[in-house]
Structure formats: structure tokens, C-alpha cells
CSV table of C-alpha atoms and ligand atoms in Angstrom, one decimal:
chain,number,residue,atom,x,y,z
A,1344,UNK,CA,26.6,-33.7,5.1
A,1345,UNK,CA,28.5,-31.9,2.0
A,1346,UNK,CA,27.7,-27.8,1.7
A,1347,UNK,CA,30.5,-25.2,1.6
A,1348,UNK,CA,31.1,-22.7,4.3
A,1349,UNK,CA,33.5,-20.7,5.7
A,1350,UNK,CA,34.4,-22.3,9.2
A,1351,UNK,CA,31.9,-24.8,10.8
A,1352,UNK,CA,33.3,-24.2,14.1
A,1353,UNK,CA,31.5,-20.5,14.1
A,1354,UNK,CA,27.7,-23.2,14.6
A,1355,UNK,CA,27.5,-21.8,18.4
A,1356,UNK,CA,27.7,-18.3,17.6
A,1357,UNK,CA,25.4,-18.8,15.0
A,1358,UNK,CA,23.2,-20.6,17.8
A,1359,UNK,CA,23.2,-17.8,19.7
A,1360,UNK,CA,22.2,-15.6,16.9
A,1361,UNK,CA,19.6,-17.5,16.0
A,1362,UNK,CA,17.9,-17.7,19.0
A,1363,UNK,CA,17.9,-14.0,19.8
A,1364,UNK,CA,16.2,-13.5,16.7
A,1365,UNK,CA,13.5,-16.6,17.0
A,1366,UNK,CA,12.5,-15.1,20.3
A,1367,UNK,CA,11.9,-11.6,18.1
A,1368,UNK,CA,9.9,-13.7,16.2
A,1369,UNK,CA,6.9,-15.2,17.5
A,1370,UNK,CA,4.5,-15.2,15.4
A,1371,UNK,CA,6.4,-18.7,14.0
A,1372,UNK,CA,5.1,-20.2,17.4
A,1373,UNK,CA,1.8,-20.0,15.8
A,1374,UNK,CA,3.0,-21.2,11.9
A,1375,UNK,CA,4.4,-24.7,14.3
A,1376,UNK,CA,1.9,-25.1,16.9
A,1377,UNK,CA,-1.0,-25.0,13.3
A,1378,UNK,CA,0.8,-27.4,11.3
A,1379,UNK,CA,3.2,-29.3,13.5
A,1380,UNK,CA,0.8,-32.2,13.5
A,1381,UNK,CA,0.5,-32.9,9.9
A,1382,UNK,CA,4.0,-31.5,8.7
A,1383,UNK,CA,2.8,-29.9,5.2
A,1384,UNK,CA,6.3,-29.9,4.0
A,1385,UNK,CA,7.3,-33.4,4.3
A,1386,UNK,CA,8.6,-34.9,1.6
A,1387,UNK,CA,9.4,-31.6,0.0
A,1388,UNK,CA,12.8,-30.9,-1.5
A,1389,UNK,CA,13.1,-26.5,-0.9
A,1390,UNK,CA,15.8,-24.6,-2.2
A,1391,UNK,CA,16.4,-21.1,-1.0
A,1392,UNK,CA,18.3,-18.3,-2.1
A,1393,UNK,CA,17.9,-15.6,0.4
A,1394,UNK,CA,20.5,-13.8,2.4
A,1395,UNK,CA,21.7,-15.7,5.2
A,1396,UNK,CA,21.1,-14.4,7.9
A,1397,UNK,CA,20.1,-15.2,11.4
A,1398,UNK,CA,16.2,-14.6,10.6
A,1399,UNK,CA,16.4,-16.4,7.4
A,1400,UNK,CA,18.0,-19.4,10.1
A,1401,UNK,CA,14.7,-19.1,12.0
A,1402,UNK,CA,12.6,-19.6,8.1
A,1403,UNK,CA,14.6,-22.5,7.1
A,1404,UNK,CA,14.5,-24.6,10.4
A,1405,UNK,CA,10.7,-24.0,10.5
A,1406,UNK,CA,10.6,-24.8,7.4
A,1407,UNK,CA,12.6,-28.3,8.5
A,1408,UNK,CA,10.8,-28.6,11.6
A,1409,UNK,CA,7.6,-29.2,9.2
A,1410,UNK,CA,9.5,-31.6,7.3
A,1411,UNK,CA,10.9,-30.1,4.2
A,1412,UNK,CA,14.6,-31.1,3.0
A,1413,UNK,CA,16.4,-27.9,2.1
A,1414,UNK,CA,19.6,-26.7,0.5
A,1415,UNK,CA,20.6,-23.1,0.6
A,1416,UNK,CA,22.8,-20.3,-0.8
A,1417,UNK,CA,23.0,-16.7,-0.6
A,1418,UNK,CA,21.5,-13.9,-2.5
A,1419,UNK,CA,24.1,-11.8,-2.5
A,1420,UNK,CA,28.2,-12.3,-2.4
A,1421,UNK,CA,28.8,-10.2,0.5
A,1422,UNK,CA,25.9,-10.6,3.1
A,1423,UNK,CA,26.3,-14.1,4.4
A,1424,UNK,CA,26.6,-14.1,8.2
A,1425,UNK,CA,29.5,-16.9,8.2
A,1426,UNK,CA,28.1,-17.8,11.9
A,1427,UNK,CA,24.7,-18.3,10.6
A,1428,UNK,CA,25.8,-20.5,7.7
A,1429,UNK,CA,27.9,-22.8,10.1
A,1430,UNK,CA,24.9,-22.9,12.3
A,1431,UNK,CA,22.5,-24.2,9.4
A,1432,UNK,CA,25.2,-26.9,8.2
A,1433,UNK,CA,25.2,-28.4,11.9
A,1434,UNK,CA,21.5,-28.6,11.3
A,1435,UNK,CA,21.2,-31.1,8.0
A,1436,UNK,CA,20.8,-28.3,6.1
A,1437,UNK,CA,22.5,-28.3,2.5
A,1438,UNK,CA,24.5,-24.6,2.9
A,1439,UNK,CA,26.5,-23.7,0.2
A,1440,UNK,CA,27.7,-19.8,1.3
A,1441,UNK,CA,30.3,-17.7,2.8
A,1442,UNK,CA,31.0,-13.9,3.1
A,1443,UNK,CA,32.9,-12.2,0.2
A,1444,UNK,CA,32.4,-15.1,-2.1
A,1445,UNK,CA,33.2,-13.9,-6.1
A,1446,UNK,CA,30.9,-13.7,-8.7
A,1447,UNK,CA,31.8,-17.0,-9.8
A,1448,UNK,CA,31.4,-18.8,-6.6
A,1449,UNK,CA,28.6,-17.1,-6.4
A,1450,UNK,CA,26.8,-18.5,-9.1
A,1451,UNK,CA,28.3,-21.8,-8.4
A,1452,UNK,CA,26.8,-22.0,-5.4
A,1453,UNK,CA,23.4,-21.2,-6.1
A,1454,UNK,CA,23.8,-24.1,-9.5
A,1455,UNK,CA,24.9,-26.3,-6.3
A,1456,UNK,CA,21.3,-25.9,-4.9
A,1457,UNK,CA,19.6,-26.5,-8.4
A,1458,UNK,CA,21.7,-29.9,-8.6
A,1459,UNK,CA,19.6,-30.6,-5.1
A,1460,UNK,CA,16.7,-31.0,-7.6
A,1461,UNK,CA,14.4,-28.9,-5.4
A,1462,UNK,CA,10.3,-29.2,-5.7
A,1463,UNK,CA,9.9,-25.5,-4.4
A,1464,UNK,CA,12.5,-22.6,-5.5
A,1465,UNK,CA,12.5,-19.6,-2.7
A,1466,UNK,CA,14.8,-16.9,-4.0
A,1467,UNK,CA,15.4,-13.2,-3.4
A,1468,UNK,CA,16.4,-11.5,-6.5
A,1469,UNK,CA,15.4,-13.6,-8.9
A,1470,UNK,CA,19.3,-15.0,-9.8
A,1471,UNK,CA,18.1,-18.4,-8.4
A,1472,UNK,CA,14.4,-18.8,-10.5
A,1473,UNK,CA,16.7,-17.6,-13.6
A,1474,UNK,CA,19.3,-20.2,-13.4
A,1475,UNK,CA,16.9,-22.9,-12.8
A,1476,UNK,CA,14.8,-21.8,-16.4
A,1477,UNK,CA,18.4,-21.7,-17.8
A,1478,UNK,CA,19.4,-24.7,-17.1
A,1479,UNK,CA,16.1,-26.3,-18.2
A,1480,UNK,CA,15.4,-27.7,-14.7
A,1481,UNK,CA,11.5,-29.3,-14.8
A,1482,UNK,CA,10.5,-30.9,-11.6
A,1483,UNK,CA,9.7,-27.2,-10.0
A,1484,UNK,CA,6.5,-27.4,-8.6
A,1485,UNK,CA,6.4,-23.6,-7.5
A,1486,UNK,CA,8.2,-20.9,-6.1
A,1487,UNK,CA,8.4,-17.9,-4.3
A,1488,UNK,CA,9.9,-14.3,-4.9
A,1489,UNK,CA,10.9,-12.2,-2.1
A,1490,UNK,CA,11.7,-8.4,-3.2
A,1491,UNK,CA,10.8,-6.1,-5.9
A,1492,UNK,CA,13.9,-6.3,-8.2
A,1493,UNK,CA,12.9,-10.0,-8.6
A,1494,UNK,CA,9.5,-9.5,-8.9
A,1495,UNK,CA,9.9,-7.1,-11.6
A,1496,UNK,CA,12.6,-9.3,-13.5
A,1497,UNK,CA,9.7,-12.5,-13.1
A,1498,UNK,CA,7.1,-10.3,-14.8
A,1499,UNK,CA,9.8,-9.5,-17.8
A,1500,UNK,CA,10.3,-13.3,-18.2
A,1501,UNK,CA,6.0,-14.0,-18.1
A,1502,UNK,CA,5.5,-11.5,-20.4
A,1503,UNK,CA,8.0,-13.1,-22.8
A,1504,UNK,CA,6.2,-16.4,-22.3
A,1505,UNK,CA,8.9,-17.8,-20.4
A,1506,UNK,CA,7.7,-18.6,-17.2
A,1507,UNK,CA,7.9,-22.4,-16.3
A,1508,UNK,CA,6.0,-22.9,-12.8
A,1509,UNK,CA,4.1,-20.9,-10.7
A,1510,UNK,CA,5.2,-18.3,-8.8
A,1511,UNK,CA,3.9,-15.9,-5.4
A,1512,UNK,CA,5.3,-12.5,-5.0
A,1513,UNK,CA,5.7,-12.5,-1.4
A,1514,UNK,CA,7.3,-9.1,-2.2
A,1515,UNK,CA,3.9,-7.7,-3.0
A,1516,UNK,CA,1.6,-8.9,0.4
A,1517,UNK,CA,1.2,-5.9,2.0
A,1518,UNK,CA,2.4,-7.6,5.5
A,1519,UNK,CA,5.8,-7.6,3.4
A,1520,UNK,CA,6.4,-4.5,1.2
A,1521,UNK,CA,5.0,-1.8,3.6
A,1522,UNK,CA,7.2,-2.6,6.6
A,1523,UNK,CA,9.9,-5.1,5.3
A,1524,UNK,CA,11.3,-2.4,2.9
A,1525,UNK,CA,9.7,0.9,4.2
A,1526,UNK,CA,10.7,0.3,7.8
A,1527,UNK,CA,13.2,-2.5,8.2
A,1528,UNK,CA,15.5,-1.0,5.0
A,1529,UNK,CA,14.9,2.0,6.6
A,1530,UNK,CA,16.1,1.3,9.8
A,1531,UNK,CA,19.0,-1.1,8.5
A,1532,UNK,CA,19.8,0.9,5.7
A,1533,UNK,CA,20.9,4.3,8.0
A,1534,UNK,CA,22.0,1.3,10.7
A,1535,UNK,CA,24.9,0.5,7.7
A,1536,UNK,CA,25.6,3.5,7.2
A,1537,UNK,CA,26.2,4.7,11.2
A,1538,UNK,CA,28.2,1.4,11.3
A,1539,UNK,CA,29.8,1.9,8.1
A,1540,UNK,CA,31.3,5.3,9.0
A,1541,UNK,CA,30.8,5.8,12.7
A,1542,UNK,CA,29.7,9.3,11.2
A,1543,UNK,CA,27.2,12.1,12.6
A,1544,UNK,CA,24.4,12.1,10.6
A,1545,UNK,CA,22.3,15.1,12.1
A,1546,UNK,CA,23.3,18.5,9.5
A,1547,UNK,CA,24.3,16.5,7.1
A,1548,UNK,CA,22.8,16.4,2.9
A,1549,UNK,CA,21.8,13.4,2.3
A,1550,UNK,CA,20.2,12.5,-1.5
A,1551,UNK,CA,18.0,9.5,-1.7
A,1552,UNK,CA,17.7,8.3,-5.2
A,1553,UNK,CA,14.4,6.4,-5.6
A,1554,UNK,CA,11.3,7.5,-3.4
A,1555,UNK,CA,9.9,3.9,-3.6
A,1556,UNK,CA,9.3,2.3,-0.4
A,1557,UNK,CA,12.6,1.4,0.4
A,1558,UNK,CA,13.2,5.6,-0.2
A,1559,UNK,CA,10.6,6.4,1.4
A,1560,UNK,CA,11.7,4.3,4.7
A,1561,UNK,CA,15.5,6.0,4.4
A,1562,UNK,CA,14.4,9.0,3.6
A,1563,UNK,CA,11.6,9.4,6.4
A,1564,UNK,CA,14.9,7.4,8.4
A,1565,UNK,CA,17.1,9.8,7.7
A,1566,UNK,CA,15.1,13.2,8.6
A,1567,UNK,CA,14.5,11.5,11.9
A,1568,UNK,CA,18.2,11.5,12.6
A,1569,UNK,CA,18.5,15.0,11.8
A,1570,UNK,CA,19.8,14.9,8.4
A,1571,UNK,CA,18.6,17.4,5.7
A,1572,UNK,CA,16.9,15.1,3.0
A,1573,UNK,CA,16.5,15.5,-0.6
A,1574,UNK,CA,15.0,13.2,-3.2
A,1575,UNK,CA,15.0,12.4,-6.5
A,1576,UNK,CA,12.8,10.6,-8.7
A,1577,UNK,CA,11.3,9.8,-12.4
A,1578,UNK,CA,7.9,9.4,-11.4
A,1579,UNK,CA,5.9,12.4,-11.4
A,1580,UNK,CA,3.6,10.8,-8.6
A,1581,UNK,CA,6.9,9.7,-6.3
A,1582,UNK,CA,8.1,12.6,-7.1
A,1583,UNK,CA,5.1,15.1,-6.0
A,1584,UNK,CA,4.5,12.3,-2.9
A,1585,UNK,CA,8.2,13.0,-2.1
A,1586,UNK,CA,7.1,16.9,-2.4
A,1587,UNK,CA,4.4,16.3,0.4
A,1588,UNK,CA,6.2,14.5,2.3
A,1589,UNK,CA,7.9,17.7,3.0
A,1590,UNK,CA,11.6,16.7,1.1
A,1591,UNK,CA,13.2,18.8,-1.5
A,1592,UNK,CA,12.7,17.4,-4.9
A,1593,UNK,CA,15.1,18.1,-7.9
A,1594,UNK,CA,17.3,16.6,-10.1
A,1595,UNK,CA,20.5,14.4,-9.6
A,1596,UNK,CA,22.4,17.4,-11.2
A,1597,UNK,CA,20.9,19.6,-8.9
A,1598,UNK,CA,21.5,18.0,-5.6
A,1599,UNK,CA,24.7,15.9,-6.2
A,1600,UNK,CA,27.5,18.8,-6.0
A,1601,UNK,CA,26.1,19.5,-2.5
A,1602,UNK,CA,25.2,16.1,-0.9
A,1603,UNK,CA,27.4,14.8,1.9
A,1604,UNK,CA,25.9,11.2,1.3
A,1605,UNK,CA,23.8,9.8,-1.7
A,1606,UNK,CA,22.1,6.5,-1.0
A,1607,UNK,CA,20.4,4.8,-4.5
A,1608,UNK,CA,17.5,2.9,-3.9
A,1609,UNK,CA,15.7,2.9,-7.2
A,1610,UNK,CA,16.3,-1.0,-8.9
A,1611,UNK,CA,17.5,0.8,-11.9
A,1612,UNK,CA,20.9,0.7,-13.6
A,1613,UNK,CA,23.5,3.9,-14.3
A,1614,UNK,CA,21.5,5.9,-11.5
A,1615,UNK,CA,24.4,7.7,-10.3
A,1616,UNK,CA,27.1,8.0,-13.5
A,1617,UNK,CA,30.9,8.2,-13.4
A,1618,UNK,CA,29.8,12.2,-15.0
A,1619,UNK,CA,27.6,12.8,-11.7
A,1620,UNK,CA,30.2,11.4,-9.9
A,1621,UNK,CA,32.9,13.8,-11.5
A,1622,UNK,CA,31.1,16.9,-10.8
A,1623,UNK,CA,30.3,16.0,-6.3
A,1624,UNK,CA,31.9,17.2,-4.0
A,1625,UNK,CA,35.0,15.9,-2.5
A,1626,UNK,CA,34.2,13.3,0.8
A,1627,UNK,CA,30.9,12.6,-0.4
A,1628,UNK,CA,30.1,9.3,0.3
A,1629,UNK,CA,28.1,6.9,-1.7
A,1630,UNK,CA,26.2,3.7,-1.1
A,1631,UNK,CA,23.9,2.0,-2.2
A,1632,UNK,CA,20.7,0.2,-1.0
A,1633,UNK,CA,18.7,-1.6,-4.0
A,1634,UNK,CA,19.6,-5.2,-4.8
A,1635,UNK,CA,21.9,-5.3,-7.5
A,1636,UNK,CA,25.0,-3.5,-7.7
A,1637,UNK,CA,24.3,-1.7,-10.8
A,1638,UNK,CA,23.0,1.7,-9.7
A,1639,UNK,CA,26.5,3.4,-9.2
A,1640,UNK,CA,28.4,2.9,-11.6
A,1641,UNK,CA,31.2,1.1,-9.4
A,1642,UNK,CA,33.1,-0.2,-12.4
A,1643,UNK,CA,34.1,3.4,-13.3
A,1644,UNK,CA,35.0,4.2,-9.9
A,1645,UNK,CA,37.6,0.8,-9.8
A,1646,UNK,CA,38.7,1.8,-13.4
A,1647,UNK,CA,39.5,5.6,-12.2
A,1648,UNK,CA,41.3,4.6,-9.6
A,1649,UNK,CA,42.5,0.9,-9.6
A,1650,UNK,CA,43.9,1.0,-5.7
A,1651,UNK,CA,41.0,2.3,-3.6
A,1652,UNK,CA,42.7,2.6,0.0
A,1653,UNK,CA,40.4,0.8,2.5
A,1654,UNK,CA,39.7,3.1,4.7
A,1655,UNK,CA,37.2,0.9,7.4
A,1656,UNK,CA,35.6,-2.4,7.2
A,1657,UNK,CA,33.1,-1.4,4.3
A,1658,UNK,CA,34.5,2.0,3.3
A,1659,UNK,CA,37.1,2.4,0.2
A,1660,UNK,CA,38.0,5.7,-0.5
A,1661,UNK,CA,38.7,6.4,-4.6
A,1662,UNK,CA,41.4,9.1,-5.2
A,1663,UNK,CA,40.1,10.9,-8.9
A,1664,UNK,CA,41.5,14.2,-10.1
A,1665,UNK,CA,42.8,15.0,-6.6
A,1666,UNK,CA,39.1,14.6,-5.3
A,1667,UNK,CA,38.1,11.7,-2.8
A,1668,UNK,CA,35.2,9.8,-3.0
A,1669,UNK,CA,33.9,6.9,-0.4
A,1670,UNK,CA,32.4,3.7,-1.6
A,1671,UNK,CA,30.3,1.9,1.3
A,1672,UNK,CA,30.2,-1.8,0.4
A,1673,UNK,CA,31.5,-2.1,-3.0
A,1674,UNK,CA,28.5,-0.6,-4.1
A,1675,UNK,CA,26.2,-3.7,-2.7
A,1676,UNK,CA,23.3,-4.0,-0.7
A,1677,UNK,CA,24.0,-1.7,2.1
A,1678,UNK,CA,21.7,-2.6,4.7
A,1679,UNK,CA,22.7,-6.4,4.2
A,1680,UNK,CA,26.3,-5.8,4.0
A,1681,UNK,CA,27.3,-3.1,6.5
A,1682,UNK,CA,24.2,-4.0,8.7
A,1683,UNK,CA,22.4,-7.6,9.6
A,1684,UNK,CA,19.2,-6.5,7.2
A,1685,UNK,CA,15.8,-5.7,8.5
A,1686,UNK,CA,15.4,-6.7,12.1
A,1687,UNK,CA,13.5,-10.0,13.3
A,1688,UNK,CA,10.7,-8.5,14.0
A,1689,UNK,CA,10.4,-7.2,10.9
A,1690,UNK,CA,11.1,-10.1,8.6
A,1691,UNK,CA,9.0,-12.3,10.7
A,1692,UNK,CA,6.1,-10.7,8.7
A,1693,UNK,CA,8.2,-11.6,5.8
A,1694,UNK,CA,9.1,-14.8,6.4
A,1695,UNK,CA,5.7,-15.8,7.9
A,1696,UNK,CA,4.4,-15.0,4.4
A,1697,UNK,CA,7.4,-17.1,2.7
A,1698,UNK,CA,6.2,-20.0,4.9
A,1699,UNK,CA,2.6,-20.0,4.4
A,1700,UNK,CA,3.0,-18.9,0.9
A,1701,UNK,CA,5.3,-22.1,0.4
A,1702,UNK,CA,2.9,-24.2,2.5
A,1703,UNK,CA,-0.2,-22.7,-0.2
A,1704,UNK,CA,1.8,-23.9,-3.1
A,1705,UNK,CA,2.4,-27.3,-1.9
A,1706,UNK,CA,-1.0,-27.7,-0.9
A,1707,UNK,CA,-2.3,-26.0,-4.1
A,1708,UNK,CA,-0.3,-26.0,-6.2
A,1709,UNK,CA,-1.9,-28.4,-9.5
A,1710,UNK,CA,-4.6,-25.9,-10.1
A,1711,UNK,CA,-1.6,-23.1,-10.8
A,1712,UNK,CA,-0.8,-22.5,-14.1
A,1713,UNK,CA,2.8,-20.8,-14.4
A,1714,UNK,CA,2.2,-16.8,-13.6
A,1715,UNK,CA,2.6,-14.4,-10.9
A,1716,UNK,CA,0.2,-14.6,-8.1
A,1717,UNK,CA,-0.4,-12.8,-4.9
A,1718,UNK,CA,0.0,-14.3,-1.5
A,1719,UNK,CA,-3.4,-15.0,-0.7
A,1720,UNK,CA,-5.8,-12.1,1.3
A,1721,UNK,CA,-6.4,-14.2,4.1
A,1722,UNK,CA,-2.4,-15.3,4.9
A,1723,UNK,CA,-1.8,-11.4,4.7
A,1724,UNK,CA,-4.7,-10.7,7.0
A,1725,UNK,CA,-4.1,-13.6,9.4
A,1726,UNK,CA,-0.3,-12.0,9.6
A,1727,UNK,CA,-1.1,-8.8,10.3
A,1728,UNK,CA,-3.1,-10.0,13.0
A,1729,UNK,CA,-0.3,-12.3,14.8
A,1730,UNK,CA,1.7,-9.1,14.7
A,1731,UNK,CA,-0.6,-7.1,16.4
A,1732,UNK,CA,-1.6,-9.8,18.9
A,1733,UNK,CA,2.3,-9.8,19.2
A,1734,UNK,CA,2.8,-6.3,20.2
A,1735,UNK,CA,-0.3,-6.7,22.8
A,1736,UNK,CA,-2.6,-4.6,20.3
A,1737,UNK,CA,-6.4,-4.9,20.4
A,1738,UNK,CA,-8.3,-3.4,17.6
A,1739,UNK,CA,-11.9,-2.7,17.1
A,1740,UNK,CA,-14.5,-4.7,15.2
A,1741,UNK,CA,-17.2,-3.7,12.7
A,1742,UNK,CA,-20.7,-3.6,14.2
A,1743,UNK,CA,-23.6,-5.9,12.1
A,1744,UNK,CA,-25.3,-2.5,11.2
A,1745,UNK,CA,-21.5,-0.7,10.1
A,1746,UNK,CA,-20.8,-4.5,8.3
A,1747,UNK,CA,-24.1,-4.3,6.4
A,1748,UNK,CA,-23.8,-0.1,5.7
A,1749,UNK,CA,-20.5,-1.0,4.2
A,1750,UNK,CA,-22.1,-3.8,1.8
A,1751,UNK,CA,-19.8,-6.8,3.4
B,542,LIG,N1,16.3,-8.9,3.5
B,542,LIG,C1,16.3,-7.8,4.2
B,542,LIG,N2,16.7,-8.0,5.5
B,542,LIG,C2,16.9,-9.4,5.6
B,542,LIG,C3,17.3,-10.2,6.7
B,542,LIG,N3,17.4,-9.8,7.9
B,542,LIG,N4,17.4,-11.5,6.4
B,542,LIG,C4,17.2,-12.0,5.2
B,542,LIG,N5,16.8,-11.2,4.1
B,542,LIG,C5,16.7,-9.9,4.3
């Protein structure tokens, strides 16, 4: 089987990883056991983009185990777990990733999974769903989008009439976005930074650009371990949210000179300029958690100084004007890069709604006309309840008289 990885003798620590998180993730006993019988996916070329990690592993052998043929790549140069990479390419799988790959192996890699001639396109990001319309690519049956940057770059390209298949935000079921990037970012994004700088957090300023729900998750994060949070925003209803949450709300001006650590999180470009970055104060150390790379302005940084010193795995420290400035992972996706991403239990709601969501288009997919649709109510619901049934959680039902006082 041809691929490109790192080192295929790393496939038993990636076993290992993989299992600790398929045990984390049970609620994939269920997605087998339902369609193990009929295997929905057989006979179905996927291609995935997604960072590889040791839950994606537990996604993409499911996804195998109900007969699907898959090639992957990564959705981001720096977060492959190497081990998790050499685990899938023992497996049959097509994996075409390593850690610290450049921008141009990057891209190759993810034109290697096109030239699979996938039926289904699973990406995170969007990079992978834009290079397939590039390259004029027309067996695509479906696809599926997994975070908001893609999401939002999907609805530029509908808008503009561009769209060739169908397409579900998984990004947008409510099983994903409220816990996937309010809690697990959360969690993994302050995890990066703890292992990032082996710093104390508790006293310290820390500005969170973006009160979305990946800043809402940090910055709720954040004030949990002690840290005195600020925020800023551009919309007035974040921003007053933010307000009520009990943060400080200003602008970057305000709050930059003081912060000890500014973490963007807003899917917008130029969010924290070479100028802002001029006028903090020395040590401050900036990272970034949205997607792309684009909300510091990192080129600036490398142009400033062209020899950052590496000062720890994932920390470069820029020498401008006398002043020092640290850089946690080049500016990338900081929970996926200095951390392992959200946790299993966490992405098994996301994955569990990649899966089904894949299974729905397969099954459904002639009657969709090429748009952005919603995972379906009753996967999110059905989720949500595997979860709770997971964490031993009973809830109550509506009576027939509360059902029928409620119009239902
Ligand atoms: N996105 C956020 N966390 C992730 C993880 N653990 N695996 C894959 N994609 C992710």
C-alpha cells in the first residue's frame, strides 16, 4: 500500500493510542453494532482531511469497518500525530501525512487524496473541498465540513454559485459546536499552552481575541485556572455576552500593553498586527487558536527578526527593538499543535456526527442539490442521547398532558 509517512515503525504506538481513545469513545459501539450488518459505506471511496489524530484513527477505521475505502491527509502542517499516521497505513488506509510537513507538501498531499477519486470529501477547513472544485474533480457525491472557518469559506463559495455537490456542516449540529469547540478547545487550547510553556497561569493577563465559542470555552478555561481574563470583540452582542460573563471588555489597544498572554481565536485575518505587537509588553507570549495561521501577523514577526531562538518545543522567542516576544507554534493551531486536540470524549460527539452525517449522504444523497445543509435533528438528538446514556445520565420525559400543553 503506497501513502507517505514519517516512520511506519511508530504503527504500535499509534495502536496504543488509538485504543485508549476508542475506549473514551463509546458511543461508536452503537454507530457498529446499528450498521455492522448492512455496511452502508461499502463500496464507497472517502477522502478525509482532518487532523490526524488518535480520535480521528477511531472515525476512519469505523468508517472501514462499515466498508468504506479511504485515503487521508492532514488539515494542518503541523498537527499530525506521526504514531497515528503509521498506525492507519498498517491498516489499508491511503495516509499521506507527517508532522512539520511545508506548505507545499502540504498541499500535495491533500491533491494525493483527490487523485484517490473519492465519492465523499470529509475535510476540516475547507483546503480539501476547495482543491477538489479547483481541480474540476466531478464524481463527488457529497461532503462534509467540520469547523466554522470551513463552514464560513463553503457559504462564500454557494453564494458565488460555485458550489458543486452537497455539503453538511457538521460544524453547526449542536452535539458538535457547543462542546467540540466551547469545551474541548477550551480544555486543549489552555492544555497547549501549560505544555507549551510549563508556565503558571493563575495571576496572570490573559487577552482572548474572539468571544465565539472557541473564546468563550478559553476564556471561561482560563478564569478557571486563575488567570485574569479580558476579551475583545467586534460584535456588539459577543461583546456585551462577554460583559456578562463577568470578563473585561475593551479594545486590542487597550488590553495588549498589559497582557502576559494573548490567545486569537476569532477566524479573521490581521487580528493581532506587527503595530499591536510593537507597542506589548516585553515576554508577552502569543498564540493562536483559530484554524488558519493568519490572525497574527507571523510573517512580520519572521521578517523582524529572521533568527527567532527556539526556546522549547513550540516556543520561539523574537528579539525586536531590544524587546522579546514568544511565538507558540508558529502561530498555528495551538490546541492541535502543542496539545492532541479536543479529547475523545469530546470528538466522539463530533465524529459520531461525521459518521452518520457521511452515512445520511450516501444513503440520501440524489435528492440533494449542491448547498449547505444541517446534520439532520434526529442524528443530533440520537447523539446527545448516547452521550448521556454514556456518562450514566437519566433524564426526565414530558408527560401526555405537558406534550400536548406544549403543542407537540
Ligand atoms: N479538532 C479538534 N480536536 C481534534 C482531535 N482531537 N482530532 C481531530 N480533529 C480535531
Amino acid at each position: 500500500m503506497m501513502g507517505r509517512i514519517s516512520d511506519k515503525n511508530l504503527a504500535q504506538a499509534g495502536k496504543r493510542a488509538h485504543v485508549w481513545a476508542r475506549a473514551h469513545m463509546t458511543i461508536f459501539d452503537y454507530i457498529l453494532k446499528r450498521y455492522a450488518q448492512n455496511k452502508p459505506l461499502l463500496g464507497i471511496k472517502l477522502a478525509f482531511c482532518l487532523h490526524i489524530t488518535k480520535e480521528t484513527s477511531v472515525l476512519v477505521r469505523c468508517a472501514q469497518n462499515l466498508g468504506a475505502q479511504i485515503a487521508i491527509c492532514s488539515a494542518n502542517p503541523l498537527s499530525t500525530q506521526d504514531d497515528i499516521a503509521a498506525f492507519l497505513s498498517s491498516h489499508n488506509i491511503l495516509t499521506y501525512a507527517w508532522r512539520d510537513e511545508s506548505n507545499s507538501e502540504y498541499n500535495e498531499c491533500i491533491m494525493d487524496v483527490i487523485r484517490f477519486d473519492p465519492d465523499i470529501a470529509v475535510d476540516d477547513g475547507g483546503d480539501l473541498h476547495n482543491k477538489i472544485h479547483q481541480s474540476g474533480t466531478t464524481k463527488i457525491m457529497g461532503g462534509t465540513e467540520e469547523t466554522t472557518s470551513g463552514v464560513s469559506r463553503l457559504r462564500i463559495l454557494h453564494s458565488r454559485k460555485g458550489l458543486a455537490y452537497p455539503i453538511i456542516a457538521v460544524n453547526n449540529a449542536s452535539t458538535k459546536h457547543l462542546f467540540d469547540n466551547r469545551y474541548g478547545t477550551g480544555q486543549s487550547a489552555i492544555d497547549g499552552l501549560l505544555r507549551a510553556t510549563g508556565l503558571f497561569l493563575a495571576g496572570k493577563r490573559i487577552l482572548v481575541c474572539g468571544y465565539g465559542w472557541v473564546g468563550k470555552g478559553i476564556a471561561s478555561r482560563a478564569r478557571g485556572m486563575g488567570a485574569i481574563v479580558s476579551v475583545t470583540e467586534v460584535d456588539p452582542v459577543r461583546a456585551l455576552e462577554a460583559s456578562m460573563d463577568g470578563f473585561y471588555v475593551a479594545q486590542l489597544s487597550v488590553c495588549a500593553g498589559y497582557a502576559d498572554f494573548i490567545i486569537t481565536c476569532t477566524g479573521q485575518k490581521h487580528v493581532v498586527t506587527i503595530g499591536d505587537i510593537l507597542k506589548m509588553k516585553s515576554g508577552v507570549i502569543l498564540a493562536n487558536a483559530g484554524h488558519f495561521d493568519v490572525e497574527i501577523d507571523v510573517k512580520s514577526l519572521y521578517n523582524k527578526d529572521r533568527s527567532p531562538v527556539q526556546v522549547r518545543p513550540n516556543v520561539e522567542q523574537f528579539t525586536i527593538n531590544g524587546k522579546i516576544i514568544y511565538l507558540i507554534s508558529c502561530g498555528r493551531v495551538l490546541n492541535l499543535v502543542s496539545s492532541e486536540g479536543s479529547p475523545p470524549e469530546i470528538m466522539a460527539l463530533s465524529f459520531a456526527n461525521q459518521l452518520l452525517s457521511i452515512i445520511h449522504l450516501v444513503k440520501n444523497n440524489k435528492g440533494m442539490r449542491p448547498g449547505i445543509y444541517c446534520v439532520p435533528k434526529k442524528i443530533d438528538n440520537l447523539i446527545a442521547q448516547a452521550a448521556l446514556k454514556s456518562m450514566n445520565i437519566e433524564i426526565d420525559k414530558l408527560s401526555k398532558v405537558q406534550q400536548r400543553y406544549q403543542g407537540i
